[in-house]
C-alpha positions in Angstrom: -6.5 -107.9 -47.4 -5.7 -110.8 -45.0 -2.3 -112.5 -44.8 -1.6 -115.8 -45.2 0.8 -117.7 -42.7 1.0 -121.1 -41.0 -0.5 -121.2 -37.5 -1.4 -123.9 -35.0 -3.4 -123.5 -31.6 -0.7 -124.5 -30.0 2.0 -121.9 -30.9 3.0 -119.5 -28.3 1.1 -116.0 -28.3 2.3 -113.4 -30.0 3.9 -110.6 -28.5 2.2 -107.3 -28.1 2.4 -105.2 -30.9 3.1 -107.9 -33.1 0.8 -108.0 -35.8 -1.1 -111.1 -36.2 -1.9 -112.9 -39.5 -4.3 -115.2 -40.8 -3.2 -118.7 -40.9 -2.8 -120.2 -44.3 -5.1 -123.3 -43.5 -7.6 -120.9 -42.5 -7.5 -119.2 -45.7 -7.4 -122.0 -47.6 -10.9 -123.7 -45.9 -12.2 -120.3 -46.6 -11.8 -120.7 -50.6 -13.2 -124.5 -50.5 -16.3 -123.0 -48.3 -16.5 -120.2 -51.1 -17.1 -122.1 -53.7 -19.1 -124.6 -51.6 -21.4 -122.5 -50.8 -21.7 -120.6 -54.2 -23.0 -124.0 -55.2 -25.0 -124.8 -52.2 -27.0 -121.1 -52.0 -27.6 -121.9 -55.8 -30.0 -124.3 -54.5 -30.8 -123.0 -51.6 -32.1 -119.8 -53.1 -34.6 -121.2 -55.8 -35.5 -124.5 -53.5 -38.5 -122.4 -51.4 -40.0 -121.2 -54.8 -39.4 -124.5 -56.5 -41.0 -126.7 -53.7 -44.1 -124.0 -52.6 -44.8 -122.2 -55.5 -43.6 -124.7 -58.1 -44.7 -128.1 -57.0 -47.2 -126.8 -54.7 -46.0 -127.8 -51.3 -47.9 -126.6 -48.1 -46.0 -124.8 -45.2 -46.3 -127.7 -43.5 -44.6 -129.7 -46.0 -42.2 -127.6 -46.6 -41.6 -127.2 -43.1 -41.5 -131.5 -42.5 -38.5 -131.1 -45.9 -36.5 -128.7 -44.4 -36.4 -129.5 -40.6 -36.1 -133.3 -41.6 -33.2 -132.4 -44.0 -31.7 -130.3 -41.1 -32.5 -133.1 -38.6 -30.9 -135.7 -40.7 -27.3 -134.4 -39.7 -27.6 -134.9 -36.1 -26.1 -138.4 -35.8 -23.7 -138.0 -38.5 -22.5 -135.1 -36.9 -21.6 -136.9 -33.8 -20.2 -139.9 -35.9 -18.0 -137.4 -38.4 -16.7 -135.5 -35.4 -15.5 -138.4 -33.4 -14.2 -140.2 -36.6 -12.2 -137.2 -37.5 -10.7 -136.7 -33.8 -9.4 -140.5 -34.0 -6.3 -140.3 -35.7 -6.2 -136.7 -36.5 -8.3 -137.5 -40.1 -10.0 -134.2 -40.2 -9.2 -133.6 -43.8 -10.5 -137.2 -45.1 -13.9 -136.9 -43.2 -14.3 -133.3 -44.1 -13.8 -134.0 -47.7 -16.1 -137.1 -48.1 -18.6 -134.5 -46.7 -18.1 -132.1 -49.1 -18.1 -134.7 -52.1 -21.4 -135.8 -50.9 -23.2 -132.8 -50.6 -21.8 -132.1 -54.3 -23.5 -135.5 -55.4 -26.8 -134.4 -53.5 -27.1 -131.7 -56.6 -27.4 -134.7 -59.2 -30.1 -136.2 -56.9 -31.8 -132.9 -57.5 -31.7 -132.8 -60.9 -32.9 -136.5 -61.8 -35.8 -136.2 -59.1 -37.9 -134.4 -61.4 -41.0 -133.7 -59.0 -40.7 -136.7 -57.1 -41.0 -135.4 -53.3 -39.9 -138.5 -51.9 -36.4 -138.3 -54.4 -36.1 -134.5 -53.4 -36.1 -135.3 -49.9 -33.6 -137.8 -50.3 -31.2 -135.3 -52.2 -31.6 -132.7 -49.3 -31.2 -135.7 -46.6 -28.0 -136.2 -48.7 -26.9 -132.7 -48.9 -27.2 -132.1 -45.3 -25.2 -135.3 -44.2 -22.8 -134.0 -46.1 -22.7 -130.7 -44.4 -23.0 -132.3 -41.1 -20.0 -134.7 -41.8 -17.9 -131.7 -42.7 -18.7 -129.0 -40.6 -17.1 -130.0 -37.5 -13.4 -131.6 -38.8 -13.6 -128.2 -40.5 -14.1 -126.2 -37.9 -11.6 -128.2 -35.9 -8.8 -127.4 -38.3 -9.6 -123.9 -37.6 -8.9 -124.4 -33.9 -6.3 -126.4 -34.3 -4.3 -124.2 -36.9 -4.9 -120.7 -34.8 -4.0 -119.1 -31.8 -6.8 -119.5 -28.8 -7.2 -115.7 -28.6 -7.7 -115.4 -32.0 -10.4 -117.8 -32.7 -13.1 -115.2 -33.2 -11.1 -113.6 -35.9 -10.0 -117.0 -37.8 -14.1 -118.0 -37.5 -14.7 -114.4 -38.6 -12.5 -114.5 -41.4 -13.5 -118.0 -42.8 -17.4 -116.8 -42.3 -16.8 -113.7 -44.5 -15.1 -115.9 -47.3 -17.9 -118.8 -46.7 -20.6 -115.8 -47.3 -19.1 -114.3 -50.2 -20.3 -117.7 -51.7 -23.4 -117.3 -50.4 -23.6 -113.8 -52.0 -22.5 -115.3 -55.8 -24.9 -118.2 -55.6 -28.2 -116.5 -55.7 -26.9 -114.5 -58.3 -25.9 -117.3 -60.3 -29.2 -118.8 -59.8 -30.7 -115.3 -60.8 -29.0 -114.9 -64.2 -29.7 -119.0 -65.5 -33.1 -118.8 -64.4 -33.4 -115.7 -66.5 -31.5 -117.5 -69.1 -33.4 -120.7 -69.3 -36.8 -119.2 -68.8 -37.2 -120.5 -65.2 -35.4 -123.9 -65.6 -34.7 -125.3 -62.0 -32.7 -128.2 -63.8 -29.8 -125.8 -65.6 -29.5 -124.4 -61.7 -28.6 -128.0 -60.1 -26.5 -129.0 -63.1 -24.5 -126.1 -62.7 -24.5 -126.2 -58.7 -23.1 -129.9 -58.9 -20.2 -128.1 -61.6 -19.1 -125.9 -58.9 -19.5 -128.1 -55.9 -17.2 -130.8 -57.4 -14.8 -127.9 -58.1 -15.0 -127.3 -54.3 -14.0 -130.8 -53.7 -10.9 -130.3 -56.0 -9.8 -127.4 -54.3 -10.3 -128.9 -50.7 -7.7 -132.1 -52.0 -5.0 -129.7 -53.2 -5.1 -126.8 -50.9 -6.0 -128.0 -47.4 -3.3 -129.5 -45.7 -3.7 -133.2 -44.4 -2.5 -134.7 -41.1 -0.7 -132.5 -38.5 2.8 -133.2 -37.3 3.6 -134.1 -33.7 3.1 -130.4 -31.6 6.5 -128.7 -30.9 7.6 -127.7 -27.4 7.2 -124.3 -26.8 9.7 -121.8 -26.6 9.3 -118.8 -24.5 9.7 -115.5 -27.1 11.3 -112.1 -25.9 9.6 -108.6 -27.0 10.9 -109.3 -30.5 9.5 -112.5 -31.1 12.5 -114.1 -30.9 12.9 -117.4 -28.9 14.6 -116.7 -25.5 18.3 -118.3 -25.2 18.6 -120.7 -22.5 15.2 -120.8 -21.1 12.8 -123.8 -20.5 10.5 -124.9 -23.0 7.1 -125.5 -21.9 5.7 -128.9 -22.9 3.0 -129.4 -25.3 -1.1 -129.7 -24.3 -1.9 -133.0 -23.4 -4.5 -135.0 -25.0 -8.0 -135.8 -23.7 -8.7 -139.6 -23.2 -11.7 -141.2 -23.3 -14.5 -141.3 -26.0 -16.7 -138.7 -27.5 -18.6 -138.1 -24.2 -15.5 -137.0 -22.3 -15.5 -133.5 -23.8 -19.3 -133.0 -21.7 -17.6 -133.5 -18.6 -17.1 -129.7 -18.2 -20.3 -127.7 -17.0 -19.3 -124.5 -18.7 -19.3 -126.8 -22.1 -22.5 -128.6 -21.3 -24.1 -125.0 -20.4 -22.9 -123.9 -24.0 -24.6 -127.2 -25.5 -28.0 -126.6 -23.8 -27.9 -122.9 -24.9 -27.4 -123.7 -28.5 -30.2 -126.2 -28.2 -32.4 -123.7 -26.2 -31.7 -120.7 -28.8 -32.0 -123.0 -32.0 -35.4 -124.2 -30.6 -36.7 -120.8 -31.1 -35.1 -119.7 -34.7 -36.9 -119.7 -37.6 -35.3 -120.8 -40.4 -34.2 -118.4 -43.1 -36.4 -119.8 -45.8 -39.1 -119.1 -43.8 -38.6 -115.4 -43.5 -38.1 -114.8 -47.1 -41.2 -116.6 -47.8 -42.9 -114.4 -45.1 -41.2 -111.5 -46.9 -42.2 -112.3 -50.3 -45.7 -112.9 -49.0 -45.7 -109.3 -47.5 -44.1 -107.4 -50.1 -45.7 -109.4 -52.9 -42.5 -110.2 -54.7 -42.3 -111.7 -58.1 -41.0 -114.8 -58.3 -38.1 -113.7 -60.4 -36.6 -111.5 -57.4 -37.2 -114.5 -54.7 -33.5 -115.5 -55.3 -32.2 -112.0 -54.5 -33.5 -112.1 -50.8 -30.5 -113.9 -49.3 -28.4 -111.4 -50.6 -29.3 -108.6 -48.6 -28.6 -110.6 -45.4 -25.7 -111.7 -47.0 -23.8 -108.7 -47.7 -24.3 -107.4 -44.0 -23.1 -110.8 -42.7 -19.8 -110.5 -45.3 -19.0 -107.1 -43.8 -19.9 -107.8 -40.0 -18.3 -111.1 -39.8 -14.4 -110.3 -39.1 -15.4 -107.4 -36.8 -17.8 -109.6 -34.9 -14.9 -112.0 -34.3 -12.6 -109.1 -33.2 -15.1 -108.0 -30.5 -15.8 -111.3 -29.7 -12.1 -111.9 -28.7 -11.7 -108.7 -26.6 -14.8 -108.5 -24.8 -15.5 -111.9 -24.6 -17.6 -114.1 -26.7 -21.0 -114.5 -25.2 -22.1 -110.9 -25.3 -22.2 -110.7 -29.3 -23.6 -114.3 -29.2 -26.8 -113.1 -27.3 -26.6 -109.5 -28.9 -27.0 -111.5 -32.1 -29.8 -113.6 -31.2 -31.3 -110.0 -30.4 -31.4 -108.8 -33.5 -33.2 -112.1 -34.8 -35.2 -111.2 -32.4 -36.0 -107.6 -33.8 -36.4 -109.2 -37.3 -39.3 -111.2 -35.8 -41.0 -108.1 -34.5 -40.3 -106.3 -38.0 -42.4 -108.6 -39.7 -45.0 -107.6 -37.7 -45.0 -104.4 -37.2 -47.1 -102.2 -39.6 -44.2 -100.3 -41.3 -43.7 -99.9 -45.0 -42.8 -102.6 -47.1 -39.4 -101.4 -47.8 -38.5 -100.3 -44.4 -39.1 -104.1 -43.6 -37.4 -105.5 -46.1 -34.2 -103.6 -45.4 -34.6 -104.0 -41.6 -35.4 -107.6 -41.6 -32.3 -108.6 -44.1 -29.9 -106.2 -42.4 -30.7 -107.9 -38.9 -30.6 -111.4 -40.4 -27.2 -110.4 -41.7 -26.0 -109.0 -38.0 -27.6 -112.5 -36.3 -25.4 -114.8 -38.3 -22.0 -112.3 -38.3 -22.5 -112.1 -34.2 -23.2 -116.2 -33.8 -22.2 -118.3 -36.1 -18.4 -118.5 -35.9 -18.6 -116.8 -32.5 -20.7 -119.7 -31.0 -17.5 -121.9 -32.2 -14.7 -120.1 -30.9 -16.9 -120.1 -27.5 -16.8 -123.7 -27.0 -13.4 -124.4 -28.8 -11.2 -123.4 -25.7 -13.3 -125.5 -23.5 -12.3 -128.8 -25.5 -9.1 -130.8 -24.8 -6.6 -131.7 -27.5 -7.8 -134.4 -29.5 -11.6 -133.5 -28.9 -12.1 -130.5 -31.0 -14.1 -132.2 -33.9 -16.3 -134.1 -31.4 -17.2 -131.3 -28.9 -17.6 -128.9 -31.7 -20.1 -131.7 -33.6 -21.7 -132.1 -30.4 -22.8 -128.5 -30.1 -23.6 -128.2 -33.5 -26.0 -131.6 -33.3 -27.8 -129.8 -30.6 -28.5 -126.8 -32.3 -29.4 -128.8 -35.7 -32.1 -130.8 -33.5 -33.7 -128.4 -32.2 -33.7 -126.2 -35.3 -35.7 -129.4 -36.3 -38.4 -129.0 -34.6 -38.6 -125.3 -34.7 -39.0 -125.7 -38.4 -41.7 -128.5 -38.2 -43.4 -126.6 -35.4 -43.5 -123.4 -37.3 -44.9 -125.0 -40.3 -47.5 -126.4 -38.8 -48.5 -123.5 -36.6 -48.7 -121.3 -39.9 -50.5 -124.1 -41.6 -53.2 -124.4 -38.7 -53.5 -120.7 -37.7 -51.3 -118.7 -40.4 -48.1 -117.1 -40.4 -48.6 -114.5 -37.9 -49.7 -116.5 -34.9 -46.6 -118.4 -36.0 -44.2 -115.6 -36.1 -45.6 -114.3 -32.7 -45.1 -117.8 -30.9 -41.6 -117.9 -32.2 -41.1 -114.4 -30.8 -42.1 -115.5 -27.5 -40.0 -118.3 -27.4 -37.0 -116.7 -28.7 -37.4 -113.9 -26.1 -37.7 -116.9 -23.3 -34.6 -118.6 -24.7 -32.5 -115.4 -24.6 -33.0 -114.9 -21.1 -32.2 -118.2 -20.2 -28.9 -118.3 -22.3 -28.1 -115.0 -20.7 -28.0 -116.3 -17.1 -26.3 -119.5 -18.5 -23.6 -118.8 -20.9 -20.1 -119.5 -19.5 -17.1 -116.9 -19.9 -14.2 -118.5 -22.0 -11.4 -120.0 -19.9 -8.0 -118.5 -19.6 -6.2 -121.5 -20.4 -7.7 -123.2 -23.5 -5.5 -126.0 -23.4 -4.8 -126.3 -19.9 -7.0 -129.6 -18.2 -8.1 -127.9 -15.0 -9.6 -124.9 -17.6 -12.2 -127.6 -18.9 -13.8 -127.7 -15.6 -14.6 -123.9 -15.6 -17.9 -122.4 -14.8 
């Protein structure tokens, strides 16, 4: 069980032997993400069925919709991050994103079978996610000790994934109770999303006060009498593009794009599993539960491991797990083994990469540039995954799913080799201006 307390990025390090606690702001952000993920995963769990099996879209059309809705967040992520950094408006900007995503459920409800309106609603949902993600992750960075960023992001992602587990269950229950009425799923999803917005307004703190001067602590954790205080970390100057001046940061952005370009979307993997196992459509919403359960169990341990051993290794190992999942889908193994293996490896992939990537990039960003810098990493990854989704759908449509999967496997292996050489180690002093130029 995690204990809440207030915490800040600029707080002095905790003395050895003193138990650190997860900051209360991180737990509040996790609670909002839990509720919001119930809303979003209710839709995500049934959307491939609704579009491909219900409306009869081809894999290429589905890839275009999925990729374009993801790519729609690109510029919005940058704009949202830069706006949140300007004046410390992280809560306001992220709250707008949560509200937009909740309202997009109404768009799906009113769209009927019109592909254009469905695409618009999906784009609105992704825009909302793009607006809120960087400011939310910046709040985690700002309210967590630098040495504990992996655990802080792991705790948040674990709570977020709890919602990812509950969402498909709720969708399955609604489809069973309403004779597969997708409109009921969209309506309930909107109500849950609106509740998440309310929690955001009530639980998440607003603008931070000015950072205090640091006082050295003795071994008991008390301020040392008569010791000089350390000045607060300097704030970065310049626009959004000030962050990429760090060579190490540029490498992280490049690696996020390379690995994202070889990452097949979850929806495609679930469709491949459904196709191989010939699962009944009613059971399709359960597929994300296996991956989400593994993610939930491993998110915090993976974050702690990243804090101890360095964050680049878990990131690489996580993508290695995804590579194995691709291979399992191609292997001549029993269907049950493939199902368990792919879902387990997918959960390992997310536990070792999602929050760890943000924790790896965070220490290279100067004070006042956290949201914009993290947004740039997320944008590079989102644009790369846009291309990956469209390319995978096109190859599937033209040459079949096996050919598309082989191409993805080769691309991911090559991207992993490049990332292993390019990814930097975290700097020793995250808020030191000289550390921002470390290789």
